[in-house]
PDB file of C-alpha atoms and ligand atoms in Angstrom:
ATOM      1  CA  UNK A  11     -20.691 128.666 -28.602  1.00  0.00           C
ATOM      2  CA  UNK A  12     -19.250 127.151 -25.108  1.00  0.00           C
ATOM      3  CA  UNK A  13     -20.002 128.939 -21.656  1.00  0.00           C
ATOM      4  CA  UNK A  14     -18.995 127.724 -18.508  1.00  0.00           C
ATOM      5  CA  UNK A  15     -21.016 128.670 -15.312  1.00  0.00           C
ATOM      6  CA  UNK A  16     -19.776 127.685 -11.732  1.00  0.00           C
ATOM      7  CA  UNK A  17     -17.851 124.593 -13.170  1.00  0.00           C
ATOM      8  CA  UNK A  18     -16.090 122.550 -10.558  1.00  0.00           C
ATOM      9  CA  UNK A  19     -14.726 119.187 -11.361  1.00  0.00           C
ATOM     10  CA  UNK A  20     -12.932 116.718  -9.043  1.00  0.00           C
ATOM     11  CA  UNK A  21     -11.545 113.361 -10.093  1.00  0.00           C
ATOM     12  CA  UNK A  22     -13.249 110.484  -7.391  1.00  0.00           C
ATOM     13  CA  UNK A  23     -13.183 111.406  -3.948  1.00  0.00           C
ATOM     14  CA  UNK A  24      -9.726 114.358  -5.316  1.00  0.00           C
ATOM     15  CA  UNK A  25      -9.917 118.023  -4.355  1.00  0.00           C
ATOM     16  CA  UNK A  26     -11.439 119.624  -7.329  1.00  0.00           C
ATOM     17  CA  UNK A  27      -8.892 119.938  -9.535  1.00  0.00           C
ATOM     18  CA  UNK A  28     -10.372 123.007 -11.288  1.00  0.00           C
ATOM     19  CA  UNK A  29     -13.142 125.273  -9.337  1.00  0.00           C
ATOM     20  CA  UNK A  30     -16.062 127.740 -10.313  1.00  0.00           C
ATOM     21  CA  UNK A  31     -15.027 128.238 -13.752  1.00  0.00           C
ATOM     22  CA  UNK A  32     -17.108 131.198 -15.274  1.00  0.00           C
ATOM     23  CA  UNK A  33     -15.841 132.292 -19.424  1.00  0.00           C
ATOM     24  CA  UNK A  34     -17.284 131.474 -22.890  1.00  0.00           C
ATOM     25  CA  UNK A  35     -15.103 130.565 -25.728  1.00  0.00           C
ATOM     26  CA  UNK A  36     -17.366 132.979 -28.830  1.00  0.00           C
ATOM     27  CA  UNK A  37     -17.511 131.498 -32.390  1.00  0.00           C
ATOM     28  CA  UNK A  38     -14.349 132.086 -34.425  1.00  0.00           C
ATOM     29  CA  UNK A  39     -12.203 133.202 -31.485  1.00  0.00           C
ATOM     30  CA  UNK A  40      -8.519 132.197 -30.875  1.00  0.00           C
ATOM     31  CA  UNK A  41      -7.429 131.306 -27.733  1.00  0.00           C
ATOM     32  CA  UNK A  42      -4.270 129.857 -26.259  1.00  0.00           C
ATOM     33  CA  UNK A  43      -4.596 127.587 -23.424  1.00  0.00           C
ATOM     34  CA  UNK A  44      -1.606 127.399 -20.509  1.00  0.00           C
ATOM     35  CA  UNK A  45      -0.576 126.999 -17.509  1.00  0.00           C
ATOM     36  CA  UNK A  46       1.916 124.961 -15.270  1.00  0.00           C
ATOM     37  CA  UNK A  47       2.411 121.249 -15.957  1.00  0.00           C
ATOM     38  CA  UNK A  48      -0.726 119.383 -13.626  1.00  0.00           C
ATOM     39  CA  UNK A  49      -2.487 122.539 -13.450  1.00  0.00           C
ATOM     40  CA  UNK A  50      -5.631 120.928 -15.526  1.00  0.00           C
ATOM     41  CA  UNK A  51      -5.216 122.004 -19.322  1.00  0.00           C
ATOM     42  CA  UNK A  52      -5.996 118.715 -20.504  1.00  0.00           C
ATOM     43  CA  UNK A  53      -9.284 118.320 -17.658  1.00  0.00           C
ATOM     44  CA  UNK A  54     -10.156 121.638 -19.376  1.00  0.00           C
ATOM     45  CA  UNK A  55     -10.382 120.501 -22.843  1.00  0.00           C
ATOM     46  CA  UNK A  56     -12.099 117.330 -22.041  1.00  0.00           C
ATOM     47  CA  UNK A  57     -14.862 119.262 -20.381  1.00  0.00           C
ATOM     48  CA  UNK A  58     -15.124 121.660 -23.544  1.00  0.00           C
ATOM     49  CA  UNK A  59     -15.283 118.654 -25.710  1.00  0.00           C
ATOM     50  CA  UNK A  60     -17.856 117.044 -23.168  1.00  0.00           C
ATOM     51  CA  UNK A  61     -16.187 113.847 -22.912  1.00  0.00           C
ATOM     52  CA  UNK A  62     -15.913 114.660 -18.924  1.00  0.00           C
ATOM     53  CA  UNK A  63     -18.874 116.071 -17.145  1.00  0.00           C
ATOM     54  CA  UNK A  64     -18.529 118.786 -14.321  1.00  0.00           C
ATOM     55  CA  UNK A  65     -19.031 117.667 -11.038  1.00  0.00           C
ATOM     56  CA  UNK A  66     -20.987 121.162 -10.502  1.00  0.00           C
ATOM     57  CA  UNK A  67     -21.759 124.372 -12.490  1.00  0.00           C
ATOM     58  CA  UNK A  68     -23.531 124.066 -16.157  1.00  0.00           C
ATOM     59  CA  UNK A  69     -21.987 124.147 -19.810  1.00  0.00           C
ATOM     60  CA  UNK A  70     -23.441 125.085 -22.473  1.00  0.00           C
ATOM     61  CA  UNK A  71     -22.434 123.780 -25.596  1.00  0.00           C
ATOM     62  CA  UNK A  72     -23.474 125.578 -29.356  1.00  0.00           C
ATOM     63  CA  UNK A  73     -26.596 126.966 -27.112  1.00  0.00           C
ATOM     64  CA  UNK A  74     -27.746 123.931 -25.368  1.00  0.00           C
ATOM     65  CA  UNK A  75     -27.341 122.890 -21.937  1.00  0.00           C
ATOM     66  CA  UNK A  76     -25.022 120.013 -22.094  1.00  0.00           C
ATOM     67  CA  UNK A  77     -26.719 118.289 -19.030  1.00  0.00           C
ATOM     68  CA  UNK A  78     -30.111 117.821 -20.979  1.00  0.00           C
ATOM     69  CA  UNK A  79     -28.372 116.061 -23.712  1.00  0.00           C
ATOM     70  CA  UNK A  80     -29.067 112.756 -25.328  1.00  0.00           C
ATOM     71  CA  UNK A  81     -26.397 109.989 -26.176  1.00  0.00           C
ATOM     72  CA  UNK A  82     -27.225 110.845 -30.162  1.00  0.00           C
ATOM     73  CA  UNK A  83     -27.711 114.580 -29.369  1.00  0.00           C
ATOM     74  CA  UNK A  84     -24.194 114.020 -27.652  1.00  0.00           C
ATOM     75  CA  UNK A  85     -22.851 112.527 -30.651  1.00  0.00           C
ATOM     76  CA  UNK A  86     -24.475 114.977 -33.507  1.00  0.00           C
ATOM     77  CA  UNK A  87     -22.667 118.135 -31.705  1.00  0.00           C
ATOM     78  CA  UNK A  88     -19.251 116.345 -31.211  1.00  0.00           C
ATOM     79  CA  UNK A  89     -18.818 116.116 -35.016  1.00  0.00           C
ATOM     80  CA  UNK A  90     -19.206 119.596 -34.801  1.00  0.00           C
ATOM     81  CA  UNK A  91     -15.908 119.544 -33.160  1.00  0.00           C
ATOM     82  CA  UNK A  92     -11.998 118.602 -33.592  1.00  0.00           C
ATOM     83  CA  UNK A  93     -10.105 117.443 -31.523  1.00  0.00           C
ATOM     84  CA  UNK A  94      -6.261 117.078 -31.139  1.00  0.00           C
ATOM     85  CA  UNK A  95      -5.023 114.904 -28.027  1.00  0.00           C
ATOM     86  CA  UNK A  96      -1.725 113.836 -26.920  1.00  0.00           C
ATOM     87  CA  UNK A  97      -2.458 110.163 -27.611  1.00  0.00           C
ATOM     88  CA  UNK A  98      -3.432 110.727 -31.555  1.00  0.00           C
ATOM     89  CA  UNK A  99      -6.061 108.048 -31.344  1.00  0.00           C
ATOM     90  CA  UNK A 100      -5.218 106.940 -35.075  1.00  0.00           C
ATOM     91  CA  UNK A 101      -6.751 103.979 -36.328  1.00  0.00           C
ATOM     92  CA  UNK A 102      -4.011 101.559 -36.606  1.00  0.00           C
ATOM     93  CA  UNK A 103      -5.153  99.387 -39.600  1.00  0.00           C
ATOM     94  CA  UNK A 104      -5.901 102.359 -42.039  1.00  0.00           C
ATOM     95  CA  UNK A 105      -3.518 104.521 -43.969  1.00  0.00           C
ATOM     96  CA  UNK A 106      -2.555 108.286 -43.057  1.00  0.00           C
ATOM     97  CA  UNK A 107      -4.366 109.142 -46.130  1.00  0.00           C
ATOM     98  CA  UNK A 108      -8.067 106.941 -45.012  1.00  0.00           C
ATOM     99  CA  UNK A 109      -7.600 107.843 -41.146  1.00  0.00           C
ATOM    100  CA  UNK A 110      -7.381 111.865 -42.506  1.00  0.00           C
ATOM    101  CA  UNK A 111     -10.205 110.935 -44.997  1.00  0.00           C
ATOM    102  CA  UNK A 112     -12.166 108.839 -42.506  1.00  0.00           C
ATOM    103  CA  UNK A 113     -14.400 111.819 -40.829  1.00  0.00           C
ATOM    104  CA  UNK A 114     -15.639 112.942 -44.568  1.00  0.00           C
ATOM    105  CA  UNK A 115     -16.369 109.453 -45.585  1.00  0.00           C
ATOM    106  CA  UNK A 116     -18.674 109.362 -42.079  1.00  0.00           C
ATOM    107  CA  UNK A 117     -20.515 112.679 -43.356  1.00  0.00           C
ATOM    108  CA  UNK A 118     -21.160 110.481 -46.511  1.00  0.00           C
ATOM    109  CA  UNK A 119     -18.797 112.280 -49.030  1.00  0.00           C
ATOM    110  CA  UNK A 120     -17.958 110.718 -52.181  1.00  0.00           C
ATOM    111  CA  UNK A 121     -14.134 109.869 -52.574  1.00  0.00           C
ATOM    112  CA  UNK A 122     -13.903 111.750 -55.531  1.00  0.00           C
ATOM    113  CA  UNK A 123     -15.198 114.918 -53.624  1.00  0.00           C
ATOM    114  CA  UNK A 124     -12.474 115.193 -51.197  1.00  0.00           C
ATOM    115  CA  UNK A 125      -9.798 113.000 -52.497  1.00  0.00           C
ATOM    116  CA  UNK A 126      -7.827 116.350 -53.747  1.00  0.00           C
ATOM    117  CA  UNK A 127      -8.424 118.164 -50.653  1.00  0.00           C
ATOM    118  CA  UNK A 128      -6.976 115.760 -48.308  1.00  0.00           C
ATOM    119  CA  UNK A 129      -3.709 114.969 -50.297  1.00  0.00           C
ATOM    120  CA  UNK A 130      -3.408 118.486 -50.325  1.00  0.00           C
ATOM    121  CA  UNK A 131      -3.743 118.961 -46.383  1.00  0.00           C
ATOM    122  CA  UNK A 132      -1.226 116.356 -45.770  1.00  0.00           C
ATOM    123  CA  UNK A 133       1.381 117.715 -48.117  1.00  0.00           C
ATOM    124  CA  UNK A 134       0.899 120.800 -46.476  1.00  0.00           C
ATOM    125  CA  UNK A 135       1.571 119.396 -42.597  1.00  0.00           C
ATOM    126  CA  UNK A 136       4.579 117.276 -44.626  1.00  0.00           C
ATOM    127  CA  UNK A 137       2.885 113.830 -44.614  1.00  0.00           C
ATOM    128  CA  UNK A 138       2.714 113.727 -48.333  1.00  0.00           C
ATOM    129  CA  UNK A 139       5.312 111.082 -48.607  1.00  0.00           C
ATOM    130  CA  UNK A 140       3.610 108.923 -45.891  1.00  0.00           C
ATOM    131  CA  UNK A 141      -0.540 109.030 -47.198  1.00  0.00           C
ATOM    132  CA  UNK A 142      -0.096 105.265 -47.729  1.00  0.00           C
ATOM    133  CA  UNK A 143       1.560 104.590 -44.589  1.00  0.00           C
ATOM    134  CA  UNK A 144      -0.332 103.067 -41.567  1.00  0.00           C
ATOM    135  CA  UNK A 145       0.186 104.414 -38.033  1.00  0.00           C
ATOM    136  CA  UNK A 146       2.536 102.292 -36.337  1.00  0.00           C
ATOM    137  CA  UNK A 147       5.121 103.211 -38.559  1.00  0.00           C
ATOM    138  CA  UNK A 148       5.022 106.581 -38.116  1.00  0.00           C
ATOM    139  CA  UNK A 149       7.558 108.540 -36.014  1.00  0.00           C
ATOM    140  CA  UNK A 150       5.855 110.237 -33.373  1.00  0.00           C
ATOM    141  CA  UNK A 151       5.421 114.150 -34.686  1.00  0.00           C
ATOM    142  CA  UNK A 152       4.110 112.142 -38.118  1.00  0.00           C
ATOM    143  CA  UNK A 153       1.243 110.918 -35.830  1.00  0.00           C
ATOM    144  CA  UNK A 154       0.443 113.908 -34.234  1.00  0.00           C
ATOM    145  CA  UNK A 155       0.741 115.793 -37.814  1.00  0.00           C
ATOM    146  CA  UNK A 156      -1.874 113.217 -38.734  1.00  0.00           C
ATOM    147  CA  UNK A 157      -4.456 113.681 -36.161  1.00  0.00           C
ATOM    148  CA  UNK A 158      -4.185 117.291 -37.090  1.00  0.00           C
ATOM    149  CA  UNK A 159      -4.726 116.644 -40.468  1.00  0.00           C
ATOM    150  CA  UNK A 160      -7.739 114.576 -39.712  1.00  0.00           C
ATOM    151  CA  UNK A 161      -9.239 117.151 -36.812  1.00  0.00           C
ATOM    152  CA  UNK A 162      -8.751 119.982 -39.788  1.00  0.00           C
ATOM    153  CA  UNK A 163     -10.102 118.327 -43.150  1.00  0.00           C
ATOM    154  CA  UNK A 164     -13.857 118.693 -41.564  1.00  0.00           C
ATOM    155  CA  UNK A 165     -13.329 122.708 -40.419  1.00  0.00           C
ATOM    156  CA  UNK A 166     -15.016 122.358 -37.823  1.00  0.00           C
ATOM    157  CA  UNK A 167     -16.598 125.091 -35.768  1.00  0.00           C
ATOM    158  CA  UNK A 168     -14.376 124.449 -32.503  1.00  0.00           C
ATOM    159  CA  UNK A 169     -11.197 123.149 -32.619  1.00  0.00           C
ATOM    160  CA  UNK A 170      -9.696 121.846 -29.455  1.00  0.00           C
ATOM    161  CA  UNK A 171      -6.001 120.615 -29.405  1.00  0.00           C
ATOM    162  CA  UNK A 172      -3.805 119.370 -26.569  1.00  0.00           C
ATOM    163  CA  UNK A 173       0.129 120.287 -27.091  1.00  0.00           C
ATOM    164  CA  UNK A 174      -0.261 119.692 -30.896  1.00  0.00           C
ATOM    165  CA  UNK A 175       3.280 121.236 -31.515  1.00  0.00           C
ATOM    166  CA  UNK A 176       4.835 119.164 -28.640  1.00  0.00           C
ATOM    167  CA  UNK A 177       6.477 116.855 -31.347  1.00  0.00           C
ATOM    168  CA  UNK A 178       7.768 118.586 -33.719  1.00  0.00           C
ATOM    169  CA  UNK A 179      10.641 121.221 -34.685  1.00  0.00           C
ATOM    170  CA  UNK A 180      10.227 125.046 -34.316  1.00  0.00           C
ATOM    171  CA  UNK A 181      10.190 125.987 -38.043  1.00  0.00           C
ATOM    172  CA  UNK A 182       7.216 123.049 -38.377  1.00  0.00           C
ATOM    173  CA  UNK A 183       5.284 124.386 -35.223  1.00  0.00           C
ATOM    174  CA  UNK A 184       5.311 127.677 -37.207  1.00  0.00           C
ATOM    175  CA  UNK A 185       3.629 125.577 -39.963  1.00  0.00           C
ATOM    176  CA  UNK A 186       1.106 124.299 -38.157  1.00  0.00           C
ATOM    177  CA  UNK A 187       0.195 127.297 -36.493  1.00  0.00           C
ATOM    178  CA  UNK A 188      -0.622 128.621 -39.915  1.00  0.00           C
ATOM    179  CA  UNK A 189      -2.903 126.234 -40.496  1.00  0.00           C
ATOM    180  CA  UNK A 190      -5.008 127.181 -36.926  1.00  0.00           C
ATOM    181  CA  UNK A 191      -5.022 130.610 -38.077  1.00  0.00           C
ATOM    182  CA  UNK A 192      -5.704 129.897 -41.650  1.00  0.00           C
ATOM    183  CA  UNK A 193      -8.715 127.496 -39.917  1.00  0.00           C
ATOM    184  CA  UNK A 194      -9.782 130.388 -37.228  1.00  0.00           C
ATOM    185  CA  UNK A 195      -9.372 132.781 -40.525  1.00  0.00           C
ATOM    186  CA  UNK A 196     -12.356 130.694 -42.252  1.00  0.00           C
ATOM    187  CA  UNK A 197     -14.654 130.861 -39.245  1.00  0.00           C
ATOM    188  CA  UNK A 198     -13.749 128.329 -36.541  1.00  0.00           C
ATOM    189  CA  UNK A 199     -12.836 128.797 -33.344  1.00  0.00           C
ATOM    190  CA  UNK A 200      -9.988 127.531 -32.255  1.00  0.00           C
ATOM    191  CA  UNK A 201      -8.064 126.164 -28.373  1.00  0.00           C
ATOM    192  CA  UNK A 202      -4.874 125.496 -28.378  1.00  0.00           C
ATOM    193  CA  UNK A 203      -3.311 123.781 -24.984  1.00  0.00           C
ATOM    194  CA  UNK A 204       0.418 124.929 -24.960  1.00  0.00           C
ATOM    195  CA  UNK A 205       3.442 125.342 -22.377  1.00  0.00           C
ATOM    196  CA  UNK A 206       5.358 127.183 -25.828  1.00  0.00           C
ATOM    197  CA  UNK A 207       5.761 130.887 -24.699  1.00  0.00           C
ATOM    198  CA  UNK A 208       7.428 131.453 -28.061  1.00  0.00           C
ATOM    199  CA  UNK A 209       4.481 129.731 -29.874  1.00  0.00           C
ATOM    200  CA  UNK A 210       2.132 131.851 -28.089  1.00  0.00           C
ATOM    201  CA  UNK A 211       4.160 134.785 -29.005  1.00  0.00           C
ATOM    202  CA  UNK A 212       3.623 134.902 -32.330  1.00  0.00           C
ATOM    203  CA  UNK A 213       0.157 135.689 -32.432  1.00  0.00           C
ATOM    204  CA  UNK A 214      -0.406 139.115 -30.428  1.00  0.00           C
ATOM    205  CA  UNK A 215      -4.054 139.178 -31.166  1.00  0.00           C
ATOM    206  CA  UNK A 216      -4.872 135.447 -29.529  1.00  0.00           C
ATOM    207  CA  UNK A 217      -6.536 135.300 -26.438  1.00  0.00           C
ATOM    208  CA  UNK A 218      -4.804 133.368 -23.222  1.00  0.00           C
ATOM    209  CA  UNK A 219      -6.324 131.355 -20.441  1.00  0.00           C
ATOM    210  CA  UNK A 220      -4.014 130.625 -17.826  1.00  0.00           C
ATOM    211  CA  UNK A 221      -5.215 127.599 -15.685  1.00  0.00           C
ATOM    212  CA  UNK A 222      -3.458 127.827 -12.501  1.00  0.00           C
ATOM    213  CA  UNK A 223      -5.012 126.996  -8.525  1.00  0.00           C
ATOM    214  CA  UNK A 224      -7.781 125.866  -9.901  1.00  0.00           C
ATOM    215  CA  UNK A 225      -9.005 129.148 -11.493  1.00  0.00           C
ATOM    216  CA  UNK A 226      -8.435 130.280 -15.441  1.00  0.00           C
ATOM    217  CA  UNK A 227      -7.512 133.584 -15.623  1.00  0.00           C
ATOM    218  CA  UNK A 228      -8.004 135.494 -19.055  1.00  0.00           C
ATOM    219  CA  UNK A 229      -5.851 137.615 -21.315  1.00  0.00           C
ATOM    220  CA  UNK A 230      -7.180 139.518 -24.219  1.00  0.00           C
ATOM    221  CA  UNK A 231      -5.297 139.765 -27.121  1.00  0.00           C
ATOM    222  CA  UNK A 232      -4.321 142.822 -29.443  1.00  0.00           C
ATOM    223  CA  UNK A 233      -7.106 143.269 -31.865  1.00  0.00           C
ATOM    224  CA  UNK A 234      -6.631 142.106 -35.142  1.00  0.00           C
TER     225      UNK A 234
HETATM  226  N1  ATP B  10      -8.247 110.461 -14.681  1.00  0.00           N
HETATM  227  C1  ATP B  10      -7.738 111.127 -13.626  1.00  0.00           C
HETATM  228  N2  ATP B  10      -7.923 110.654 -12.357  1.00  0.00           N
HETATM  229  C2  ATP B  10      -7.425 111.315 -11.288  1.00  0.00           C
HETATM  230  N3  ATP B  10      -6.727 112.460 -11.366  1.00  0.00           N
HETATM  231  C3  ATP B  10      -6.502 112.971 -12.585  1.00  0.00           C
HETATM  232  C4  ATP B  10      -6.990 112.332 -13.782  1.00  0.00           C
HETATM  233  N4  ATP B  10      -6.606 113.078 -14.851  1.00  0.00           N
HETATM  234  C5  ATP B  10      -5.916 114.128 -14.345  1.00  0.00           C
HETATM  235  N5  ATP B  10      -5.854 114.062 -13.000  1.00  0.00           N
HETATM  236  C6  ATP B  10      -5.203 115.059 -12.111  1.00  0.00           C
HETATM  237  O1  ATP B  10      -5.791 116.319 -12.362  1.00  0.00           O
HETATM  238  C7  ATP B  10      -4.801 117.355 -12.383  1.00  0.00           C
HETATM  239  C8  ATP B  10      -4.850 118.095 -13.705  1.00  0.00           C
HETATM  240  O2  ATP B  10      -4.382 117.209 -14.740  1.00  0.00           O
HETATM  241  P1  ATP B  10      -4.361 117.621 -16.281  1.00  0.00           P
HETATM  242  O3  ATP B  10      -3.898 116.448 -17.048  1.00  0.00           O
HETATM  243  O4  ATP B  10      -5.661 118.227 -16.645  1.00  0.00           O
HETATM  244  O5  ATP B  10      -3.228 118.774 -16.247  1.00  0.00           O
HETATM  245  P2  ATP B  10      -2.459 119.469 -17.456  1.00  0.00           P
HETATM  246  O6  ATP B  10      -2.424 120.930 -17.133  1.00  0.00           O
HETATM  247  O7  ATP B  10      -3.066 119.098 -18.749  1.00  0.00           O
HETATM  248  O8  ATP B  10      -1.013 118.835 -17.329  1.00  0.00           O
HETATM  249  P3  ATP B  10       0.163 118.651 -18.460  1.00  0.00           P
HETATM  250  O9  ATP B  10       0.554 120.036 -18.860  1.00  0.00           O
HETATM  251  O10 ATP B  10       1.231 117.961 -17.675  1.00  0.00           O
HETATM  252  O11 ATP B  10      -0.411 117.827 -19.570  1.00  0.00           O
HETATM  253  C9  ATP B  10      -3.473 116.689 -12.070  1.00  0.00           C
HETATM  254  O12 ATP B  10      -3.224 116.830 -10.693  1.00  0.00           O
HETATM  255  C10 ATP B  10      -3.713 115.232 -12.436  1.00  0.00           C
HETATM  256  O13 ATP B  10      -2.925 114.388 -11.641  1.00  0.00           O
END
């Protein structure tokens, strides 16, 4: 569903910061994304989700050459994806409950279709005492416990997430890793950026991509 050929990318006139990248993430695959702090996770994920383009090399993106695509071609195969980033990018004036609802109501769903499923998502990540509060009062780990929330309700078919335990206790993390594998379980596949050796522990059969010197370098995991 992604391959990367030759990718390079360099920020302005920078040394590339990541350099003939050649791997393909395959539909419902797990994968763990690492690496030393600066070494170009986040660069990484923002090329996956197309949002940066490579300075060289060719992705393609669920089979089509992400050069050749249109603005609305761009858009159609983004909702195809979630995304998790470090800055939440919740909408400020709506509640937890409408910012996790907000994707379904933009693929035209009826309230009354989803309105079960999303209370239960956020009772399950712990926000089901805070579905009627708005962002900005949120503690930090609520936020990013939202944005998963919202990147889940959709299941998409490629999840990408940046650090999405980074704010929250171990026994939590273990939570929310759950969910990923309950997510990867029903068919999507699923990046996870992480510096949590102990996170990346617990699943044996997850595949790791070490960025590092500008190169990835990949790990199998045990098979299922
Ligand atoms: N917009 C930008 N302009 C210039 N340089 C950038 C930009 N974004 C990232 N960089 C540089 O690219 C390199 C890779 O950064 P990136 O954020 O991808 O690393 P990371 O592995 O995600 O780091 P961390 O684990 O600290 O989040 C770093 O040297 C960083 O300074």
């Amino acid at each position: 569903m992604l391959h990367f050929e030759n990718v390079g990318l360099r920020y302005g006139m920078g040394e590339e910061v990541v350099s003939d990248l050649n791997f393909s993430i395959a539909p419902q695959t797990f994968q763990f994304l690492t690496g030393p702090s600066g070494a170009g996770k986040t660069t990484l994920l923002r090329l996956m989700l197309l949002s940066l383009r490579p300075t060289r090399g060719t992705i393609h993106i669920f089979g089509r050459d992400s050069a050749t695509l249109t603005k609305d071609e761009l858009t159609g195969l983004r909702r195809r994806i979630g995304v998790v980033f470090q800055d939440f990018r919740l909408l400020d004036h709506l509640t937890t409950y409408e910012n996790v609802a907000l994707p379904l109501r933009a693929l035209g769903r009826a309230e009354s279709s989803y309105r079960a499923e999303v209370m239960e998502l956020l009772r399950w990540v712990g926000l089901g005492q805070r579905m009627n509060a708005i962002p900005p009062v949120l503690s930090g780990g609520e936020k990013q416990r939202a944005a998963i929330a919202r990147a889940l309700i959709v299941r998409p078919e490629l999840l990408l997430a940046d650090e999405p335990t980074g704010n929250v206790d171990p026994g939590l993390a273990r939570r929310l890793l759950r969910l990923f594998v309950e997510l990867h379980r029903l068919g999507t596949a699923v990046v996870i950026a992480t510096h949590d050796l102990q996170l990346m522990d617990q699943l044996g059969f997850a595949r790791r991509m070490v960025v590092g010197d500008g190169r990835v370098d990949i790990f199998e995991g045990n098979p299922e």
